[in-house]
């Protein structure tokens, strides 16, 4: 019933959805030795992966703002982050992810695919699908991806700026224990966000000349699997209140 835990609930749902969409399908393929997916299933997977991932980037930006207000402007926290404001920001994060996913999915699957039907990845990923396109109109998707990259970079810049202000405020805390507690929570969060953003940008914007199946697999693992695995450790296992509740 507080803003931080409200946003953590949304983050947990997004992580759960993202993992269920991509990794569970890959695990089922491995267990039943079946590597096929229907055209509609591939489109649905692209949409859901983009939806959960984009929403999570937006939500992490909102959570950085929440931490900034809590640490840098604690007296204004109750006014700026009321329940209605938190619900609006969370809805905006989910809504932006939905629009982003619709835009990319519609653009990608409107292309004619004629260069085979094999994707060298454990899930349906847009760069891999574009390799199957037999039309030059894939440049349209490249332009949309570039615009999305600028938006992701904008979110990351906002997160980084928020943490710069947070660290400045933390350094003014007289208690060494208080500074250590703040840094031990903020630095892992910033590291995971940095890993998330850098790997997804490199995966989608890298030149085709350096592309390889093993590199694509590692990049996808880093931005799809690692952040949802680390978020519970950062926000739950290191949180004394959640430990006491458990």
XYZ file of N, CA and C in Angstrom:
738
model
N 0.813 -1.216 0.000
C 0.000 0.000 0.000
C 0.849 1.269 0.000
N 2.115 1.132 -0.331
C 2.984 2.299 -0.494
C 3.473 2.324 -1.934
N 3.872 3.496 -2.437
C 4.273 3.590 -3.855
C 5.354 2.592 -4.252
N 6.391 2.430 -3.418
C 7.488 1.543 -3.804
C 6.999 0.115 -4.015
N 6.176 -0.390 -3.109
C 5.709 -1.767 -3.224
C 4.641 -1.908 -4.310
N 3.906 -0.837 -4.557
C 2.958 -0.858 -5.677
C 3.710 -1.014 -7.000
N 4.800 -0.269 -7.153
C 5.591 -0.390 -8.372
C 6.312 -1.741 -8.433
N 6.738 -2.265 -7.291
C 7.371 -3.581 -7.279
C 6.395 -4.673 -7.705
N 5.132 -4.525 -7.329
C 4.117 -5.482 -7.782
C 4.013 -5.465 -9.297
N 3.965 -4.275 -9.881
C 3.901 -4.168 -11.337
C 5.157 -4.731 -11.993
N 6.322 -4.484 -11.386
C 7.573 -5.015 -11.933
C 7.582 -6.540 -11.897
N 7.083 -7.112 -10.801
C 7.030 -8.572 -10.690
C 6.119 -9.170 -11.759
N 4.977 -8.530 -12.003
C 4.056 -9.022 -13.033
C 4.694 -8.954 -14.417
N 5.421 -7.866 -14.695
C 6.072 -7.723 -15.999
C 7.183 -8.760 -16.170
N 7.983 -8.975 -15.119
C 9.037 -9.986 -15.195
C 8.444 -11.374 -15.409
N 7.384 -11.668 -14.677
C 6.739 -12.975 -14.807
C 6.178 -13.167 -16.213
N 5.550 -12.133 -16.759
C 5.007 -12.226 -18.106
C 6.080 -12.392 -19.157
N 7.171 -11.627 -19.026
C 8.253 -11.724 -19.999
C 8.908 -13.096 -20.016
N 9.180 -13.645 -18.823
C 9.790 -14.969 -18.733
C 8.843 -16.037 -19.281
N 7.554 -15.929 -18.931
C 6.584 -16.928 -19.374
C 6.430 -16.926 -20.888
N 6.544 -15.766 -21.503
C 6.349 -15.651 -22.945
C 7.495 -16.251 -23.742
N 8.719 -16.049 -23.270
C 9.881 -16.454 -24.065
C 10.531 -17.730 -23.558
N 10.901 -17.758 -22.284
C 11.705 -18.866 -21.774
C 10.892 -20.146 -21.629
N 9.637 -20.049 -21.182
C 8.838 -21.263 -21.009
C 8.612 -21.977 -22.337
N 8.400 -21.206 -23.407
C 8.238 -21.811 -24.729
C 9.522 -22.510 -25.164
N 10.657 -21.875 -24.887
C 11.937 -22.495 -25.246
C 12.167 -23.766 -24.439
N 11.800 -23.760 -23.153
C 11.951 -24.954 -22.324
C 11.047 -26.081 -22.823
N 9.820 -25.738 -23.211
C 8.909 -26.753 -23.745
C 9.458 -27.339 -25.043
N 10.006 -26.498 -25.903
C 10.604 -26.992 -27.146
C 11.741 -27.972 -26.861
N 12.542 -27.646 -25.837
C 13.679 -28.503 -25.502
C 13.208 -29.843 -24.929
N 12.225 -29.801 -24.039
C 11.775 -31.022 -23.377
C 11.068 -31.970 -24.340
N 10.268 -31.407 -25.252
C 9.509 -32.246 -26.187
C 10.194 -32.363 -27.546
N 11.405 -31.801 -27.666
C 12.176 -31.878 -28.905
C 11.347 -31.416 -30.101
N 10.687 -30.274 -29.902
C 9.847 -29.704 -30.959
C 10.206 -28.231 -31.107
N 10.803 -27.875 -32.220
C 11.283 -26.507 -32.398
C 10.411 -25.694 -33.350
N 9.175 -26.092 -33.518
C 8.294 -25.377 -34.437
C 7.396 -24.426 -33.670
N 6.979 -23.357 -34.358
C 6.015 -22.407 -33.830
C 5.195 -21.897 -35.012
N 3.921 -21.729 -34.813
C 3.066 -21.273 -35.908
C 3.325 -19.803 -36.210
N 2.860 -19.369 -37.368
C 3.015 -17.959 -37.754
C 2.296 -17.052 -36.758
N 1.047 -17.420 -36.410
C 0.294 -16.628 -35.436
C 0.946 -16.679 -34.068
N 1.476 -17.841 -33.700
C 2.158 -17.958 -32.421
C 3.408 -17.108 -32.363
N 4.131 -17.039 -33.471
C 5.332 -16.208 -33.534
C 4.970 -14.733 -33.400
N 3.912 -14.318 -34.093
C 3.470 -12.928 -33.998
C 3.036 -12.597 -32.572
N 2.321 -13.528 -31.933
C 1.883 -13.303 -30.557
C 3.078 -13.204 -29.613
N 4.080 -14.040 -29.840
C 5.261 -14.002 -28.978
C 6.029 -12.691 -29.154
N 6.183 -12.238 -30.395
C 6.840 -10.946 -30.634
C 6.099 -9.830 -29.917
N 4.783 -9.816 -30.047
C 3.983 -8.771 -29.404
C 4.147 -8.798 -27.888
N 4.056 -9.989 -27.297
C 4.096 -10.074 -25.836
C 5.482 -9.751 -25.284
N 6.525 -10.228 -25.960
C 7.888 -9.916 -25.506
C 8.122 -8.410 -25.547
N 7.730 -7.781 -26.660
C 7.887 -6.332 -26.773
C 7.035 -5.599 -25.738
N 5.822 -6.083 -25.521
C 4.918 -5.451 -24.570
C 5.505 -5.470 -23.161
N 5.932 -6.636 -22.702
C 6.460 -6.743 -21.343
C 7.796 -6.014 -21.206
N 8.663 -6.134 -22.218
C 9.971 -5.489 -22.120
C 9.843 -3.966 -22.144
N 9.063 -3.438 -23.078
C 8.898 -1.988 -23.184
C 8.231 -1.415 -21.939
N 7.220 -2.117 -21.433
C 6.550 -1.656 -20.219
C 7.513 -1.642 -19.038
N 8.406 -2.619 -18.983
C 9.362 -2.681 -17.871
C 10.350 -1.526 -17.929
N 10.815 -1.181 -19.123
C 11.719 -0.037 -19.248
C 11.025 1.231 -18.751
N 9.774 1.433 -19.143
C 9.026 2.606 -18.698
C 8.810 2.570 -17.191
N 8.503 1.394 -16.649
C 8.259 1.282 -15.211
C 9.533 1.528 -14.413
N 10.668 1.052 -14.887
C 11.934 1.311 -14.207
C 12.254 2.804 -14.188
N 11.845 3.501 -15.234
C 12.009 4.959 -15.251
C 11.146 5.612 -14.180
N 9.900 5.142 -14.066
C 9.002 5.658 -13.026
C 9.547 5.342 -11.639
N 10.093 4.144 -11.455
C 10.637 3.760 -10.155
C 11.858 4.597 -9.787
N 12.653 4.984 -10.774
C 13.784 5.875 -10.498
C 13.275 7.234 -10.015
N 12.191 7.705 -10.607
C 11.579 8.961 -10.149
C 11.057 8.806 -8.721
N 10.467 7.664 -8.416
C 9.972 7.392 -7.065
C 11.105 7.448 -6.050
N 12.231 6.818 -6.369
C 13.378 6.843 -5.451
C 13.949 8.248 -5.325
N 13.959 8.998 -6.423
C 14.462 10.371 -6.390
C 13.633 11.232 -5.435
N 12.311 11.132 -5.538
C 11.447 11.917 -4.648
C 11.621 11.466 -3.202
N 11.717 10.147 -2.981
C 11.820 9.625 -1.622
C 13.101 10.071 -0.926
N 14.202 10.171 -1.670
C 15.493 10.484 -1.052
C 15.812 11.975 -1.118
N 15.501 12.597 -2.246
C 15.888 14.001 -2.431
C 14.822 14.988 -1.962
N 13.544 14.579 -2.003
C 12.460 15.473 -1.584
C 11.481 14.718 -0.691
N 11.953 14.231 0.444
C 11.096 13.367 1.284
C 9.856 14.078 1.813
N 9.932 15.387 2.045
C 8.775 16.098 2.581
C 7.654 16.239 1.554
N 7.978 16.122 0.277
C 6.977 16.236 -0.785
C 6.480 14.871 -1.262
N 7.014 13.790 -0.663
C 6.731 12.445 -1.168
C 5.241 12.119 -1.118
N 4.608 12.401 0.014
C 3.194 12.076 0.158
C 2.294 12.875 -0.759
N 2.744 14.060 -1.181
C 1.934 14.914 -2.058
C 2.115 14.515 -3.526
N 3.374 14.299 -3.934
C 3.667 14.030 -5.344
C 3.305 12.606 -5.759
N 3.377 11.675 -4.819
C 3.146 10.268 -5.164
C 1.961 9.717 -4.377
N 0.823 10.318 -4.590
C -0.402 9.777 -4.032
C -0.813 8.540 -4.840
N -1.789 7.826 -4.317
C -2.193 6.570 -4.955
C -2.674 6.790 -6.387
N -3.396 7.885 -6.613
C -3.893 8.150 -7.960
C -2.743 8.452 -8.915
N -1.749 9.203 -8.456
C -0.596 9.513 -9.300
C 0.194 8.253 -9.622
N 0.352 7.377 -8.637
C 1.076 6.120 -8.866
C 0.337 5.245 -9.874
N -0.984 5.153 -9.724
C -1.768 4.347 -10.660
C -1.682 4.919 -12.071
N -1.678 6.243 -12.191
C -1.577 6.874 -13.507
C -0.231 6.587 -14.158
N 0.847 6.680 -13.380
C 2.172 6.418 -13.928
C 2.332 4.953 -14.314
N 1.809 4.040 -13.498
C 1.878 2.618 -13.838
C 1.069 2.318 -15.102
N -0.121 2.922 -15.194
C -0.942 2.718 -16.389
C -0.244 3.277 -17.627
N 0.446 4.416 -17.473
C 1.187 4.989 -18.598
C 2.309 4.061 -19.042
N 2.973 3.407 -18.086
C 4.047 2.470 -18.425
C 3.497 1.277 -19.205
N 2.403 0.689 -18.711
C 1.793 -0.439 -19.419
C 1.248 -0.003 -20.778
N 0.631 1.179 -20.833
C 0.065 1.665 -22.094
C 1.121 1.952 -23.136
N 2.242 2.546 -22.722
C 3.313 2.824 -23.682
C 3.902 1.528 -24.222
N 4.017 0.509 -23.353
C 4.503 -0.791 -23.818
C 3.560 -1.428 -24.822
N 2.262 -1.278 -24.579
C 1.268 -1.841 -25.503
C 1.353 -1.170 -26.875
N 1.413 0.157 -26.906
C 1.491 0.870 -28.175
C 2.784 0.537 -28.921
N 3.875 0.447 -28.180
C 5.166 0.117 -28.786
C 5.121 -1.280 -29.394
N 4.514 -2.223 -28.691
C 4.428 -3.595 -29.191
C 3.533 -3.688 -30.421
N 2.402 -2.978 -30.413
C 1.503 -2.994 -31.573
C 2.214 -2.430 -32.797
N 2.929 -1.329 -32.627
C 3.614 -0.675 -33.734
C 4.651 -1.605 -34.365
N 5.495 -2.205 -33.542
C 6.556 -3.076 -34.060
C 5.991 -4.362 -34.668
N 5.025 -4.965 -33.996
C 4.477 -6.225 -34.494
C 3.782 -6.028 -35.839
N 2.981 -4.972 -35.947
C 2.287 -4.706 -37.204
C 3.280 -4.407 -38.322
N 4.328 -3.637 -37.998
C 5.320 -3.297 -39.018
C 6.111 -4.524 -39.465
N 6.475 -5.371 -38.534
C 7.302 -6.533 -38.865
C 6.532 -7.563 -39.684
N 5.317 -7.888 -39.250
C 4.577 -8.973 -39.899
C 3.762 -8.503 -41.103
N 3.909 -7.237 -41.478
C 3.342 -6.793 -42.751
C 4.323 -6.994 -43.898
N 5.563 -7.406 -43.562
C 6.577 -7.640 -44.585
C 6.413 -9.035 -45.186
N 6.658 -9.167 -46.488
C 6.649 -10.506 -47.101
C 7.896 -11.281 -46.700
N 7.704 -12.494 -46.204
C 8.809 -13.330 -45.751
C 9.011 -14.460 -46.754
N 10.176 -14.482 -47.421
C 10.393 -15.481 -48.456
C 11.752 -16.122 -48.438
N 12.554 -15.863 -47.418
C 13.900 -16.444 -47.351
C 13.958 -17.562 -46.309
N 13.101 -18.516 -46.435
C 13.078 -19.624 -45.499
C 12.156 -19.342 -44.321
N 12.141 -20.278 -43.382
C 11.276 -20.131 -42.209
C 11.972 -20.557 -40.927
N 13.301 -20.488 -40.911
C 14.073 -20.894 -39.732
C 14.658 -19.666 -39.040
N 14.391 -19.551 -37.747
C 14.941 -18.471 -36.932
C 16.056 -19.028 -36.053
N 17.225 -18.407 -36.096
C 18.367 -18.872 -35.305
C 18.336 -18.212 -33.930
N 17.285 -18.509 -33.186
C 17.101 -17.928 -31.858
C 16.115 -18.804 -31.098
N 16.108 -18.716 -29.744
C 15.204 -19.556 -28.965
C 13.825 -18.940 -28.798
N 13.601 -17.772 -29.407
C 12.279 -17.159 -29.432
C 12.187 -16.302 -30.684
N 10.997 -15.819 -30.995
C 10.807 -14.993 -32.183
C 11.291 -13.575 -31.892
N 12.404 -13.219 -32.500
C 13.030 -11.918 -32.294
C 12.990 -11.138 -33.601
N 12.678 -9.855 -33.527
C 12.489 -9.056 -34.734
C 13.706 -9.071 -35.663
N 14.943 -8.863 -35.182
C 16.080 -8.905 -36.113
C 16.181 -10.224 -36.872
N 15.836 -11.337 -36.217
C 15.889 -12.626 -36.893
C 14.785 -12.747 -37.940
N 13.611 -12.193 -37.643
C 12.501 -12.239 -38.607
C 12.825 -11.380 -39.824
N 13.456 -10.214 -39.594
C 13.785 -9.322 -40.711
C 14.772 -9.979 -41.683
N 15.590 -10.916 -41.188
C 16.515 -11.611 -42.082
C 15.781 -12.471 -43.099
N 14.530 -12.834 -42.803
C 13.738 -13.667 -43.710
C 12.953 -12.839 -44.721
N 13.003 -11.510 -44.588
C 12.218 -10.672 -45.479
C 12.830 -10.643 -46.871
N 11.958 -10.732 -47.866
C 12.424 -10.678 -49.259
C 12.068 -9.336 -49.892
N 11.871 -8.328 -49.060
C 11.473 -7.010 -49.542
C 12.376 -5.952 -48.951
N 12.604 -4.874 -49.684
C 13.404 -3.761 -49.187
C 12.631 -2.886 -48.205
N 11.359 -3.186 -48.004
C 10.560 -2.380 -47.091
C 10.945 -2.607 -45.636
N 11.932 -3.510 -45.382
C 12.380 -3.710 -44.013
C 13.002 -2.435 -43.440
N 13.375 -1.494 -44.335
C 13.917 -0.219 -43.848
C 12.902 0.534 -42.998
N 11.620 0.295 -43.257
C 10.579 0.915 -42.429
C 10.700 0.451 -40.988
N 10.914 -0.841 -40.803
C 11.079 -1.383 -39.450
C 12.372 -0.887 -38.822
N 13.407 -0.722 -39.650
C 14.672 -0.191 -39.131
C 14.469 1.222 -38.604
N 13.699 2.022 -39.320
C 13.435 3.392 -38.847
C 12.650 3.383 -37.544
N 11.662 2.496 -37.443
C 10.886 2.405 -36.199
C 11.780 1.952 -35.047
N 12.680 1.004 -35.333
C 13.604 0.535 -34.302
C 14.528 1.652 -33.847
N 14.975 2.485 -34.780
C 15.849 3.602 -34.422
C 15.129 4.597 -33.525
N 13.880 4.909 -33.869
C 13.095 5.817 -33.021
C 12.911 5.212 -31.629
N 12.622 3.924 -31.575
C 12.462 3.247 -30.281
C 13.756 3.294 -29.479
N 14.897 3.164 -30.170
C 16.185 3.227 -29.484
C 16.391 4.586 -28.835
N 15.995 5.657 -29.525
C 16.113 6.991 -28.942
C 15.223 7.127 -27.712
N 14.029 6.541 -27.760
C 13.135 6.595 -26.602
C 13.720 5.819 -25.429
N 14.293 4.639 -25.709
C 14.927 3.853 -24.648
C 16.105 4.609 -24.055
N 16.900 5.232 -24.925
C 18.029 6.032 -24.437
C 17.540 7.203 -23.593
N 16.394 7.795 -23.979
C 15.824 8.885 -23.186
C 15.425 8.411 -21.802
N 14.799 7.226 -21.732
C 14.433 6.654 -20.432
C 15.675 6.393 -19.583
N 16.708 5.840 -20.222
C 17.931 5.551 -19.467
C 18.594 6.842 -18.992
N 18.570 7.873 -19.815
C 19.152 9.158 -19.405
C 18.404 9.718 -18.196
N 17.078 9.570 -18.201
C 16.286 10.032 -17.059
C 16.636 9.238 -15.802
N 16.780 7.917 -15.949
C 17.162 7.070 -14.811
C 18.536 7.474 -14.287
N 19.495 7.646 -15.206
C 20.852 8.008 -14.792
C 20.867 9.365 -14.096
N 20.131 10.333 -14.634
C 20.085 11.655 -14.013
C 19.451 11.580 -12.626
N 18.415 10.772 -12.495
C 17.781 10.603 -11.182
C 18.765 10.032 -10.173
N 19.554 9.059 -10.597
C 20.502 8.448 -9.677
C 21.682 9.358 -9.366
N 22.044 10.220 -10.281
C 23.075 11.216 -9.968
C 22.600 12.105 -8.819
N 21.348 12.554 -8.907
C 20.793 13.373 -7.822
C 20.670 12.567 -6.532
N 20.301 11.291 -6.655
C 20.184 10.442 -5.468
C 21.542 10.260 -4.799
N 22.582 9.990 -5.591
C 23.912 9.774 -5.023
C 24.439 11.050 -4.367
N 24.140 12.184 -4.967
C 24.558 13.444 -4.344
C 23.906 13.623 -2.983
N 22.619 13.258 -2.905
C 21.922 13.365 -1.628
C 22.447 12.345 -0.620
N 22.750 11.133 -1.094
C 23.227 10.078 -0.197
C 24.588 10.442 0.388
N 25.442 11.052 -0.418
C 26.772 11.425 0.066
C 26.713 12.459 1.182
N 25.591 13.153 1.284
C 25.442 14.132 2.364
C 24.896 13.509 3.649
N 24.566 12.210 3.615
C 24.082 11.538 4.816
C 25.250 11.366 5.795
N 25.114 11.830 7.023
C 26.249 11.737 7.967
C 26.566 10.307 8.390
N 25.558 9.432 8.403
C 25.764 8.061 8.853
C 26.391 7.214 7.748
N 27.514 6.564 8.068
C 28.157 5.682 7.090
C 27.292 4.469 6.792
N 26.585 3.961 7.800
C 25.692 2.829 7.591
C 24.548 3.189 6.659
N 24.024 4.425 6.808
C 22.955 4.880 5.925
C 23.422 5.000 4.489
N 24.637 5.524 4.299
C 25.181 5.630 2.935
C 25.392 4.256 2.327
N 25.918 3.326 3.109
C 26.164 1.973 2.599
C 24.861 1.302 2.201
N 23.805 1.468 2.999
C 22.519 0.855 2.702
C 21.937 1.416 1.406
N 22.031 2.733 1.221
C 21.491 3.359 0.015
C 22.260 2.909 -1.228
N 23.591 2.898 -1.132
C 24.393 2.498 -2.283
C 24.204 1.018 -2.611
N 24.069 0.162 -1.591
C 23.932 -1.268 -1.840
C 22.619 -1.592 -2.534
N 21.625 -0.717 -2.398
C 20.349 -0.919 -3.086
C 20.341 -0.271 -4.462
N 20.873 0.944 -4.554
C 20.790 1.713 -5.797
C 21.751 1.206 -6.870
N 22.974 0.866 -6.481
C 23.972 0.471 -7.474
C 23.588 -0.817 -8.221
N 23.118 -1.877 -7.534
C 22.689 -3.058 -8.302
C 21.529 -2.762 -9.242
N 20.581 -1.920 -8.799
C 19.458 -1.551 -9.665
C 19.962 -0.837 -10.909
N 20.865 0.118 -10.729
C 21.413 0.856 -11.867
C 22.207 -0.066 -12.788
N 22.919 -1.030 -12.203
C 23.697 -1.965 -13.024
C 22.785 -2.837 -13.875
N 21.683 -3.314 -13.304
C 20.756 -4.165 -14.062
C 20.092 -3.362 -15.174
N 19.685 -2.126 -14.876
C 19.076 -1.284 -15.908
C 20.071 -1.028 -17.033
N 21.329 -0.751 -16.683
C 22.361 -0.507 -17.692
C 22.586 -1.735 -18.562
N 22.658 -2.911 -17.928
C 22.823 -4.154 -18.689
C 21.640 -4.381 -19.616
N 20.445 -4.141 -19.100
C 19.223 -4.348 -19.869
C 19.200 -3.482 -21.119
N 19.428 -2.195 -20.930
C 19.342 -1.245 -22.038
C 20.469 -1.459 -23.045
N 21.702 -1.621 -22.561
C 22.842 -1.742 -23.468
C 22.750 -2.992 -24.338
N 22.347 -4.119 -23.745
C 22.292 -5.352 -24.529
C 21.165 -5.328 -25.559
N 20.002 -4.793 -25.191
C 18.894 -4.781 -26.155
C 19.183 -3.811 -27.299
N 19.831 -2.689 -26.987
C 20.186 -1.754 -28.061
C 21.218 -2.372 -28.997
N 22.219 -3.033 -28.428
C 23.241 -3.655 -29.267
C 22.658 -4.786 -30.099
N 21.735 -5.557 -29.497
C 21.130 -6.685 -30.215
C 20.321 -6.226 -31.420
N 19.639 -5.084 -31.306
C 18.748 -4.639 -32.371
C 19.398 -3.641 -33.325
N 20.507 -3.026 -32.936
C 21.121 -2.002 -33.783
C 22.500 -2.396 -34.304
N 23.008 -3.560 -33.923
C 24.349 -3.942 -34.370
C 24.344 -4.186 -35.880
N 25.447 -3.918 -36.570
C 25.515 -4.159 -38.021
C 25.474 -5.646 -38.331
N 24.865 -6.022 -39.447
C 24.768 -7.450 -39.809
C 26.122 -8.126 -39.954
N 27.173 -7.359 -40.210
C 28.485 -7.961 -40.445
C 29.042 -8.661 -39.207
N 28.641 -8.234 -38.012
C 29.165 -8.856 -36.792
C 28.144 -9.788 -36.158
N 27.059 -10.049 -36.852
C 26.018 -10.919 -36.308
C 26.422 -12.380 -36.432
N 26.145 -13.154 -35.382
C 26.385 -14.591 -35.392
C 25.369 -15.246 -34.468
N 25.011 -16.514 -34.720
C 24.011 -17.174 -33.862
C 24.402 -17.188 -32.390
N 25.684 -17.442 -32.086
C 26.103 -17.505 -30.684
C 26.032 -16.136 -30.022
N 26.437 -15.078 -30.729
C 26.356 -13.730 -30.174
C 24.910 -13.312 -29.952
N 24.047 -13.602 -30.917
C 22.628 -13.264 -30.775
C 22.014 -13.992 -29.583
N 22.413 -15.246 -29.383
C 21.875 -16.022 -28.270
C 22.308 -15.430 -26.926
N 23.571 -15.049 -26.827
C 24.083 -14.475 -25.574
C 23.400 -13.148 -25.274
N 23.253 -12.296 -26.280
C 22.606 -10.999 -26.077
C 21.155 -11.165 -25.641
N 20.437 -12.077 -26.302
C 19.040 -12.312 -25.928
C 18.937 -12.823 -24.501
N 19.850 -13.700 -24.111
C 19.851 -14.218 -22.739
C 20.097 -13.091 -21.742
N 20.998 -12.171 -22.079
C 21.344 -11.092 -21.157
C 20.190 -10.125 -20.931
N 19.405 -9.820 -21.966
C 18.340 -8.841 -21.744
C 16.978 -9.459 -21.472
N 16.822 -10.768 -21.747
C 15.525 -11.408 -21.482
C 15.499 -12.189 -20.175
N 16.596 -12.827 -19.826
C 16.605 -13.757 -18.699
C 17.289 -13.166 -17.463
N 18.419 -12.489 -17.655
C 19.198 -12.027 -16.498
C 18.454 -10.984 -15.655
N 17.889 -9.908 -16.249
C 17.202 -8.919 -15.397
C 16.042 -9.485 -14.573
N 15.130 -10.295 -15.159
C 14.071 -10.867 -14.312
C 14.601 -11.795 -13.222
N 15.776 -12.393 -13.443
C 16.353 -13.253 -12.407
C 16.995 -12.439 -11.288
N 17.559 -11.274 -11.629
C 18.241 -10.455 -10.630
C 17.296 -9.529 -9.874
N 16.199 -9.107 -10.512
C 15.287 -8.167 -9.841
C 14.765 -8.690 -8.503
N 14.335 -9.963 -8.393
C 13.900 -10.441 -7.075
C 15.002 -10.398 -6.029
N 16.255 -10.645 -6.448
C 17.367 -10.585 -5.499
C 17.595 -9.161 -5.018
N 17.491 -8.198 -5.936
C 17.763 -6.809 -5.581
C 16.653 -6.225 -4.721
N 15.408 -6.496 -5.111
C 14.291 -5.821 -4.454
C 13.667 -6.634 -3.319
N 13.907 -7.940 -3.274
C 13.258 -8.765 -2.261
C 14.250 -9.323 -1.248
N 15.235 -10.067 -1.734
C 16.168 -10.709 -0.819
C 16.996 -9.703 -0.028
N 17.194 -8.516 -0.587
C 17.983 -7.500 0.094
C 17.105 -6.517 0.876
N 15.823 -6.782 0.948
C 14.890 -5.882 1.622
C 14.465 -6.513 2.948
N 14.832 -5.866 4.055
C 14.565 -6.437 5.369
C 13.073 -6.533 5.655
N 12.294 -5.579 5.160
C 10.851 -5.617 5.402
C 10.216 -6.843 4.744
N 10.650 -7.163 3.520
C 10.106 -8.349 2.859
C 10.600 -9.631 3.535
N 11.839 -9.637 4.000
C 12.333 -10.794 4.736
C 11.504 -11.040 5.987
N 11.199 -9.961 6.727
C 10.394 -10.101 7.936
C 8.992 -10.588 7.620
N 8.431 -10.095 6.502
C 7.081 -10.517 6.118
C 7.054 -12.002 5.781
N 8.084 -12.478 5.073
C 8.156 -13.894 4.744
C 8.334 -14.745 5.999
